[in-house]
Amino acid sequence: MAWRHTPLDFPLLAFVLMTPITLAVTTQWATTLEQVWRLLGGIALFFSVVYAVQRPQDLRLLFAGIWVGIAALALTSPITANGARLMWEIAALDPLRGFIHHNVMGALIAITLPLGLALLFFARASLSWLEILLYVLGCAAMAFGLWVVPSRGAWLGVGVAGLLLLLWHSKWTRMLLVVACLAGFWLITTDSGRAILFSDALLGASVPGEHDPLQWGLDARWEIWQRSFALARLFPLTGVGMGTFHEVMRTVIADDVFIYSWPHAHNIFLQVALDLGVVGVIAWTIMLGTLGWCCLHMARHSDGVVRAVGVGGLASLLAFVTQGIFDAALWGMVRAGVFVWMVWGILIAAWLFAPQQNTPAT
């Protein structure tokens, strides 16, 4: 097949070019090599999805397959996501416990659920009864999985994405934006609002050495962000090497036991900067911005399905960034991160096919 250019070619090329550098500077070559292969595999999977879509029907079929996969994964939350609200006491299932971390499971649901909801909200008339049933059941499965896993970043991401879908769906629901802004202003500026926003009941306490994920609050996040930013300033051009955050941080702050339990920066932008330096984080930001621009273009399209994919893509990116402010669950460290590249491949494939349909709505 002829080369199919995408808007993400240049930032992805920057990632590829940074991989030899991160291998050269790392102190743990085997760990970094594994994460480099995972990054390159994700990029290859992105282009595989783009090339696999030759017709709009391929796009719908491929997304339906990914949707079923994430929905099925969400149903396993009680036995796979460690720290879940439910934990089935079945001895035969013990090897599966902890197979997927609760924050990873929550992040996967957060980036996928808005796309299915958007199709139901904006393109229901264009879907077959089987597709409608598939997305309704999938939404129920993902809602169950989201309730089971204690991932506050995922909950917040889905909430923000859902608000965007409601605001886009109807002019009446746009009043929610005014209400949300007023509520946010009250929470930030008043003593009683801040007491609610930063309460231990919502954010947990930051007790060093505590293994309960709900016991790590905003103050602990702030602590790790400060130290991660300081570490990033020491290695601005190359980063510390993919996957080496924990050991490098322990070396730099050897007398601080607080840092020992943190495997990453708990902020995806800081983590990319630490792994790949300033070039990596610039490429990462450009890539997310470009994806948002493509989704916005589709969201203004006259075709219902294209518009639904665009709005759902915007909501998905918003959920991803919101969750990524507090965690880096889908970057490099976990195998499940490949799902992000598949979802982004679908968004870009849809954008490539969008001009072949109706002209954009004004």
CSV table of C-alpha atoms in Angstrom, one decimal:
chain,number,residue,atom,x,y,z
A,1,MET,CA,0.0,0.0,0.0
A,2,ALA,CA,1.1,3.6,-0.6
A,3,TRP,CA,2.3,5.6,2.3
A,4,ARG,CA,-0.6,7.2,4.1
A,5,HIS,CA,0.5,10.4,5.7
A,6,THR,CA,-1.1,11.3,9.1
A,7,PRO,CA,-1.0,14.5,11.1
A,8,LEU,CA,1.0,12.7,13.8
A,9,ASP,CA,3.9,11.7,11.6
A,10,PHE,CA,6.4,14.3,12.9
A,11,PRO,CA,5.8,13.9,16.7
A,12,LEU,CA,5.9,10.2,16.3
A,13,LEU,CA,9.1,10.5,14.4
A,14,ALA,CA,10.5,12.5,17.3
A,15,PHE,CA,9.6,9.7,19.6
A,16,VAL,CA,11.4,7.1,17.4
A,17,LEU,CA,14.5,9.3,17.2
A,18,MET,CA,14.6,9.7,21.0
A,19,THR,CA,14.7,5.9,21.6
A,20,PRO,CA,18.5,5.5,20.8
A,21,ILE,CA,19.2,8.4,23.1
A,22,THR,CA,17.2,7.0,26.0
A,23,LEU,CA,19.0,3.7,25.6
A,24,ALA,CA,22.3,5.5,25.6
A,25,VAL,CA,21.7,7.4,28.9
A,26,THR,CA,19.9,4.8,30.9
A,27,THR,CA,21.5,3.1,33.9
A,28,GLN,CA,19.1,0.1,33.5
A,29,TRP,CA,19.5,-1.0,29.9
A,30,ALA,CA,17.2,-4.0,30.1
A,31,THR,CA,14.3,-2.1,31.7
A,32,THR,CA,14.6,0.8,29.3
A,33,LEU,CA,14.8,-1.6,26.3
A,34,GLU,CA,11.6,-3.2,27.3
A,35,GLN,CA,9.8,0.2,27.5
A,36,VAL,CA,11.4,1.3,24.2
A,37,TRP,CA,10.0,-1.8,22.5
A,38,ARG,CA,6.6,-1.1,24.1
A,39,LEU,CA,6.7,2.5,22.8
A,40,LEU,CA,7.7,1.4,19.3
A,41,GLY,CA,5.2,-1.3,19.4
A,42,GLY,CA,2.4,1.1,20.3
A,43,ILE,CA,3.5,3.4,17.4
A,44,ALA,CA,3.5,0.5,15.0
A,45,LEU,CA,0.1,-0.6,16.2
A,46,PHE,CA,-1.2,3.0,15.6
A,47,PHE,CA,-0.1,2.8,12.0
A,48,SER,CA,-1.4,-0.7,11.7
A,49,VAL,CA,-4.9,0.5,12.7
A,50,VAL,CA,-4.6,3.5,10.3
A,51,TYR,CA,-3.7,1.2,7.4
A,52,ALA,CA,-6.2,-1.5,8.3
A,53,VAL,CA,-9.1,1.0,7.7
A,54,GLN,CA,-9.7,1.0,3.9
A,55,ARG,CA,-13.4,1.8,4.1
A,56,PRO,CA,-15.7,3.5,6.6
A,57,GLN,CA,-17.2,0.1,7.3
A,58,ASP,CA,-13.8,-1.1,8.5
A,59,LEU,CA,-13.6,1.7,11.0
A,60,ARG,CA,-16.9,0.7,12.6
A,61,LEU,CA,-16.0,-2.9,12.7
A,62,LEU,CA,-12.6,-2.2,14.2
A,63,PHE,CA,-13.9,0.1,16.9
A,64,ALA,CA,-16.6,-2.4,17.7
A,65,GLY,CA,-14.0,-5.0,18.3
A,66,ILE,CA,-11.9,-2.7,20.6
A,67,TRP,CA,-15.1,-1.8,22.4
A,68,VAL,CA,-16.0,-5.4,23.1
A,69,GLY,CA,-12.4,-6.0,24.3
A,70,ILE,CA,-12.4,-3.1,26.8
A,71,ALA,CA,-16.0,-4.0,28.0
A,72,ALA,CA,-14.9,-7.6,28.6
A,73,LEU,CA,-11.9,-6.4,30.4
A,74,ALA,CA,-14.0,-4.1,32.6
A,75,LEU,CA,-16.1,-7.0,33.7
A,76,THR,CA,-13.0,-8.7,35.1
A,77,SER,CA,-12.3,-5.7,37.4
A,78,PRO,CA,-13.3,-7.5,40.6
A,79,ILE,CA,-10.6,-10.1,40.1
A,80,THR,CA,-7.9,-8.3,38.1
A,81,ALA,CA,-7.8,-4.8,39.3
A,82,ASN,CA,-6.0,-4.9,42.7
A,83,GLY,CA,-7.5,-2.6,45.2
A,84,ALA,CA,-11.0,-3.1,43.8
A,85,ARG,CA,-14.1,-2.6,45.8
A,86,LEU,CA,-15.1,-6.2,45.2
A,87,MET,CA,-12.8,-9.2,45.4
A,88,TRP,CA,-14.2,-12.6,44.7
A,89,GLU,CA,-12.7,-15.2,46.9
A,90,ILE,CA,-12.1,-17.9,44.4
A,91,ALA,CA,-8.8,-19.7,44.8
A,92,ALA,CA,-8.6,-20.6,41.1
A,93,LEU,CA,-8.6,-16.9,40.2
A,94,ASP,CA,-5.8,-15.9,42.5
A,95,PRO,CA,-3.1,-15.8,39.7
A,96,LEU,CA,-5.2,-13.1,38.0
A,97,ARG,CA,-5.3,-10.8,41.0
A,98,GLY,CA,-3.2,-7.7,40.2
A,99,PHE,CA,-2.9,-8.6,36.5
A,100,ILE,CA,-4.1,-5.1,35.7
A,101,HIS,CA,-3.7,-2.2,38.2
A,102,HIS,CA,-6.8,-0.3,39.2
A,103,ASN,CA,-5.6,3.0,37.8
A,104,VAL,CA,-4.7,1.3,34.5
A,105,MET,CA,-8.2,-0.3,34.3
A,106,GLY,CA,-9.8,3.0,35.1
A,107,ALA,CA,-7.7,4.8,32.5
A,108,LEU,CA,-8.7,2.3,29.8
A,109,ILE,CA,-12.4,2.8,30.6
A,110,ALA,CA,-12.0,6.6,30.7
A,111,ILE,CA,-10.6,6.8,27.2
A,112,THR,CA,-13.0,4.3,25.6
A,113,LEU,CA,-16.4,5.0,27.3
A,114,PRO,CA,-16.8,8.6,25.9
A,115,LEU,CA,-16.5,7.2,22.3
A,116,GLY,CA,-19.4,4.7,22.8
A,117,LEU,CA,-21.5,7.3,24.6
A,118,ALA,CA,-21.0,9.8,21.7
A,119,LEU,CA,-22.1,7.2,19.1
A,120,LEU,CA,-25.3,6.6,21.2
A,121,PHE,CA,-25.9,10.4,21.7
A,122,PHE,CA,-25.1,11.7,18.2
A,123,ALA,CA,-25.3,8.9,15.7
A,124,ARG,CA,-28.0,6.5,17.1
A,125,ALA,CA,-30.1,6.8,13.9
A,126,SER,CA,-27.1,5.6,11.8
A,127,LEU,CA,-26.4,2.6,14.0
A,128,SER,CA,-28.0,-0.9,13.5
A,129,TRP,CA,-29.9,-2.4,16.4
A,130,LEU,CA,-27.1,-4.8,17.0
A,131,GLU,CA,-24.6,-1.9,17.3
A,132,ILE,CA,-26.9,0.0,19.7
A,133,LEU,CA,-27.2,-3.1,21.8
A,134,LEU,CA,-23.5,-3.6,21.8
A,135,TYR,CA,-22.7,-0.1,22.9
A,136,VAL,CA,-25.5,0.0,25.6
A,137,LEU,CA,-24.2,-3.3,27.1
A,138,GLY,CA,-20.6,-2.1,26.8
A,139,CYS,CA,-21.5,1.2,28.6
A,140,ALA,CA,-23.1,-0.8,31.4
A,141,ALA,CA,-20.0,-3.1,31.7
A,142,MET,CA,-17.6,-0.1,31.7
A,143,ALA,CA,-19.8,1.8,34.3
A,144,PHE,CA,-19.6,-1.3,36.5
A,145,GLY,CA,-15.8,-1.5,36.0
A,146,LEU,CA,-15.4,2.2,36.8
A,147,TRP,CA,-17.4,1.7,40.0
A,148,VAL,CA,-15.3,-1.2,41.1
A,149,VAL,CA,-11.9,0.3,40.6
A,150,PRO,CA,-10.8,3.0,43.1
A,151,SER,CA,-9.3,5.3,40.6
A,152,ARG,CA,-10.2,8.9,41.4
A,153,GLY,CA,-8.3,10.2,38.3
A,154,ALA,CA,-10.4,8.0,36.0
A,155,TRP,CA,-13.6,9.0,37.8
A,156,LEU,CA,-12.7,12.7,37.3
A,157,GLY,CA,-11.8,12.1,33.7
A,158,VAL,CA,-15.0,10.4,32.9
A,159,GLY,CA,-17.0,13.1,34.7
A,160,VAL,CA,-15.3,15.9,32.7
A,161,ALA,CA,-15.8,13.9,29.4
A,162,GLY,CA,-19.4,13.3,30.2
A,163,LEU,CA,-19.9,17.0,30.9
A,164,LEU,CA,-18.4,17.8,27.5
A,165,LEU,CA,-20.8,15.3,25.8
A,166,LEU,CA,-23.8,16.9,27.5
A,167,LEU,CA,-22.7,20.4,26.6
A,168,TRP,CA,-22.2,19.4,23.0
A,169,HIS,CA,-25.5,17.5,22.8
A,170,SER,CA,-28.0,20.3,23.6
A,171,LYS,CA,-28.0,24.0,23.9
A,172,TRP,CA,-29.9,23.6,27.2
A,173,THR,CA,-27.3,21.5,28.8
A,174,ARG,CA,-24.7,24.2,28.1
A,175,MET,CA,-26.1,25.9,31.2
A,176,LEU,CA,-24.3,23.1,33.1
A,177,LEU,CA,-21.0,24.9,32.1
A,178,VAL,CA,-22.1,28.0,34.0
A,179,VAL,CA,-23.1,26.0,37.0
A,180,ALA,CA,-19.9,24.0,36.9
A,181,CYS,CA,-17.8,27.2,36.6
A,182,LEU,CA,-19.6,28.8,39.6
A,183,ALA,CA,-19.3,25.6,41.6
A,184,GLY,CA,-15.6,25.4,40.8
A,185,PHE,CA,-15.0,29.0,41.7
A,186,TRP,CA,-16.8,28.5,45.0
A,187,LEU,CA,-14.7,25.3,45.8
A,188,ILE,CA,-11.4,27.1,45.1
A,189,THR,CA,-12.0,30.5,46.6
A,190,THR,CA,-14.0,29.8,49.8
A,191,ASP,CA,-12.8,28.2,53.0
A,192,SER,CA,-15.7,25.8,53.1
A,193,GLY,CA,-15.3,24.9,49.5
A,194,ARG,CA,-11.6,24.1,49.9
A,195,ALA,CA,-12.4,22.1,53.0
A,196,ILE,CA,-14.6,19.9,50.8
A,197,LEU,CA,-12.3,19.8,47.8
A,198,PHE,CA,-9.2,18.8,49.8
A,199,SER,CA,-10.8,16.7,52.5
A,200,ASP,CA,-9.3,13.3,53.4
A,201,ALA,CA,-12.7,11.7,52.7
A,202,LEU,CA,-12.3,12.6,49.0
A,203,LEU,CA,-8.6,12.6,48.5
A,204,GLY,CA,-7.2,10.4,51.2
A,205,ALA,CA,-4.3,11.0,53.5
A,206,SER,CA,-0.7,11.0,52.4
A,207,VAL,CA,0.8,8.5,54.8
A,208,PRO,CA,4.2,7.4,53.6
A,209,GLY,CA,4.3,3.6,53.3
A,210,GLU,CA,0.5,3.2,53.1
A,211,HIS,CA,-0.4,0.7,50.4
A,212,ASP,CA,-4.1,1.6,50.2
A,213,PRO,CA,-4.4,3.6,46.9
A,214,LEU,CA,-7.2,5.7,48.4
A,215,GLN,CA,-4.8,6.8,51.2
A,216,TRP,CA,-2.7,8.9,48.8
A,217,GLY,CA,-4.1,12.4,48.6
A,218,LEU,CA,-3.4,15.6,46.7
A,219,ASP,CA,-0.7,16.7,49.1
A,220,ALA,CA,1.3,13.5,48.4
A,221,ARG,CA,0.8,14.1,44.6
A,222,TRP,CA,2.1,17.7,45.0
A,223,GLU,CA,5.2,16.3,46.8
A,224,ILE,CA,6.0,13.9,44.1
A,225,TRP,CA,5.4,16.5,41.3
A,226,GLN,CA,7.8,18.9,42.9
A,227,ARG,CA,10.5,16.3,43.2
A,228,SER,CA,9.9,15.0,39.7
A,229,PHE,CA,10.1,18.5,38.2
A,230,ALA,CA,13.4,19.0,40.1
A,231,LEU,CA,14.7,15.8,38.7
A,232,ALA,CA,13.6,16.7,35.2
A,233,ARG,CA,15.5,20.0,35.4
A,234,LEU,CA,18.7,18.0,36.1
A,235,PHE,CA,18.3,16.0,32.8
A,236,PRO,CA,16.4,18.4,30.5
A,237,LEU,CA,17.7,17.2,27.1
A,238,THR,CA,17.7,13.4,27.4
A,239,GLY,CA,15.7,12.5,30.4
A,240,VAL,CA,16.8,9.8,32.9
A,241,GLY,CA,16.0,6.9,30.6
A,242,MET,CA,12.6,5.2,30.2
A,243,GLY,CA,11.6,3.1,33.1
A,244,THR,CA,14.3,4.2,35.5
A,245,PHE,CA,12.4,6.9,37.4
A,246,HIS,CA,12.2,4.9,40.7
A,247,GLU,CA,15.9,4.0,40.9
A,248,VAL,CA,17.2,7.4,39.7
A,249,MET,CA,14.9,9.2,42.2
A,250,ARG,CA,16.2,7.0,45.0
A,251,THR,CA,19.8,7.8,44.0
A,252,VAL,CA,19.2,11.5,43.8
A,253,ILE,CA,17.1,11.6,47.1
A,254,ALA,CA,18.7,8.6,48.8
A,255,ASP,CA,17.8,9.7,52.4
A,256,ASP,CA,14.1,10.2,51.7
A,257,VAL,CA,12.0,7.0,52.3
A,258,PHE,CA,8.9,8.8,51.1
A,259,ILE,CA,9.9,8.4,47.5
A,260,TYR,CA,10.5,4.7,47.7
A,261,SER,CA,6.9,3.7,47.0
A,262,TRP,CA,6.5,5.8,43.9
A,263,PRO,CA,7.2,3.9,40.6
A,264,HIS,CA,6.5,7.0,38.4
A,265,ALA,CA,5.8,10.7,38.5
A,266,HIS,CA,2.0,10.4,38.7
A,267,ASN,CA,1.7,13.0,36.0
A,268,ILE,CA,1.9,11.9,32.4
A,269,PHE,CA,3.6,15.1,31.1
A,270,LEU,CA,6.2,15.0,33.9
A,271,GLN,CA,6.8,11.3,33.2
A,272,VAL,CA,7.3,11.9,29.5
A,273,ALA,CA,9.7,14.7,30.3
A,274,LEU,CA,11.6,12.5,32.7
A,275,ASP,CA,11.7,9.6,30.2
A,276,LEU,CA,12.5,11.4,26.9
A,277,GLY,CA,13.5,14.9,27.9
A,278,VAL,CA,12.2,18.2,26.6
A,279,VAL,CA,12.0,16.9,23.0
A,280,GLY,CA,9.8,14.1,24.1
A,281,VAL,CA,7.4,16.2,26.1
A,282,ILE,CA,7.1,18.8,23.3
A,283,ALA,CA,6.3,16.0,20.8
A,284,TRP,CA,3.8,14.5,23.2
A,285,THR,CA,2.0,17.9,23.7
A,286,ILE,CA,2.0,18.5,19.9
A,287,MET,CA,0.6,15.1,19.3
A,288,LEU,CA,-2.3,15.6,21.8
A,289,GLY,CA,-3.0,19.0,20.4
A,290,THR,CA,-3.1,17.6,16.9
A,291,LEU,CA,-5.4,14.8,17.9
A,292,GLY,CA,-7.7,17.4,19.5
A,293,TRP,CA,-7.6,19.5,16.3
A,294,CYS,CA,-8.6,16.5,14.2
A,295,CYS,CA,-11.4,15.6,16.5
A,296,LEU,CA,-12.7,19.2,16.5
A,297,HIS,CA,-12.7,19.1,12.7
A,298,MET,CA,-14.8,15.9,12.8
A,299,ALA,CA,-17.1,17.3,15.5
A,300,ARG,CA,-18.2,20.0,13.1
A,301,HIS,CA,-18.9,17.5,10.3
A,302,SER,CA,-22.4,17.2,8.8
A,303,ASP,CA,-22.3,13.3,8.8
A,304,GLY,CA,-23.7,12.0,12.1
A,305,VAL,CA,-21.2,9.2,12.6
A,306,VAL,CA,-18.2,11.4,11.8
A,307,ARG,CA,-19.5,14.1,14.1
A,308,ALA,CA,-20.0,11.5,16.9
A,309,VAL,CA,-16.5,10.2,16.5
A,310,GLY,CA,-15.2,13.7,16.7
A,311,VAL,CA,-17.1,14.7,19.8
A,312,GLY,CA,-16.3,11.3,21.4
A,313,GLY,CA,-12.7,11.7,20.5
A,314,LEU,CA,-12.5,15.2,22.1
A,315,ALA,CA,-14.2,13.8,25.2
A,316,SER,CA,-11.8,10.8,25.2
A,317,LEU,CA,-8.8,13.1,25.0
A,318,LEU,CA,-10.1,15.3,27.7
A,319,ALA,CA,-10.6,12.3,30.0
A,320,PHE,CA,-7.1,11.1,29.1
A,321,VAL,CA,-5.5,14.4,29.9
A,322,THR,CA,-7.5,14.9,33.1
A,323,GLN,CA,-6.6,11.4,34.4
A,324,GLY,CA,-3.0,12.0,33.2
A,325,ILE,CA,-2.6,15.1,35.4
A,326,PHE,CA,-2.8,12.8,38.4
A,327,ASP,CA,-1.3,9.6,37.0
A,328,ALA,CA,0.8,8.1,34.2
A,329,ALA,CA,-1.0,4.7,34.0
A,330,LEU,CA,-1.0,4.3,30.2
A,331,TRP,CA,2.5,5.5,29.4
A,332,GLY,CA,5.2,2.9,28.8
A,333,MET,CA,5.1,0.9,32.0
A,334,VAL,CA,2.1,-1.4,31.3
A,335,ARG,CA,1.2,-3.6,28.4
A,336,ALA,CA,-2.4,-2.3,28.4
A,337,GLY,CA,-1.0,1.1,27.1
A,338,VAL,CA,-1.2,-0.3,23.6
A,339,PHE,CA,-5.0,0.3,23.7
A,340,VAL,CA,-4.3,4.1,23.7
A,341,TRP,CA,-2.5,3.8,20.4
A,342,MET,CA,-5.3,1.7,19.0
A,343,VAL,CA,-7.9,4.3,20.0
A,344,TRP,CA,-5.8,7.1,18.5
A,345,GLY,CA,-5.3,5.1,15.3
A,346,ILE,CA,-9.1,4.9,15.0
A,347,LEU,CA,-9.5,8.7,15.5
A,348,ILE,CA,-6.9,9.5,12.9
A,349,ALA,CA,-8.3,6.9,10.4
A,350,ALA,CA,-11.7,8.5,10.9
A,351,TRP,CA,-10.2,11.9,10.2
A,352,LEU,CA,-8.6,10.7,7.0
A,353,PHE,CA,-11.9,9.4,5.8
A,354,ALA,CA,-14.0,12.4,6.9
A,355,PRO,CA,-13.3,14.6,3.8
A,356,GLN,CA,-14.6,11.8,1.6
A,357,GLN,CA,-18.1,12.2,3.0
A,358,ASN,CA,-20.2,15.3,3.4
A,359,THR,CA,-18.7,18.7,3.7
A,360,PRO,CA,-18.2,20.1,7.2
A,361,ALA,CA,-21.2,21.8,8.7
A,362,THR,CA,-20.9,25.6,9.2
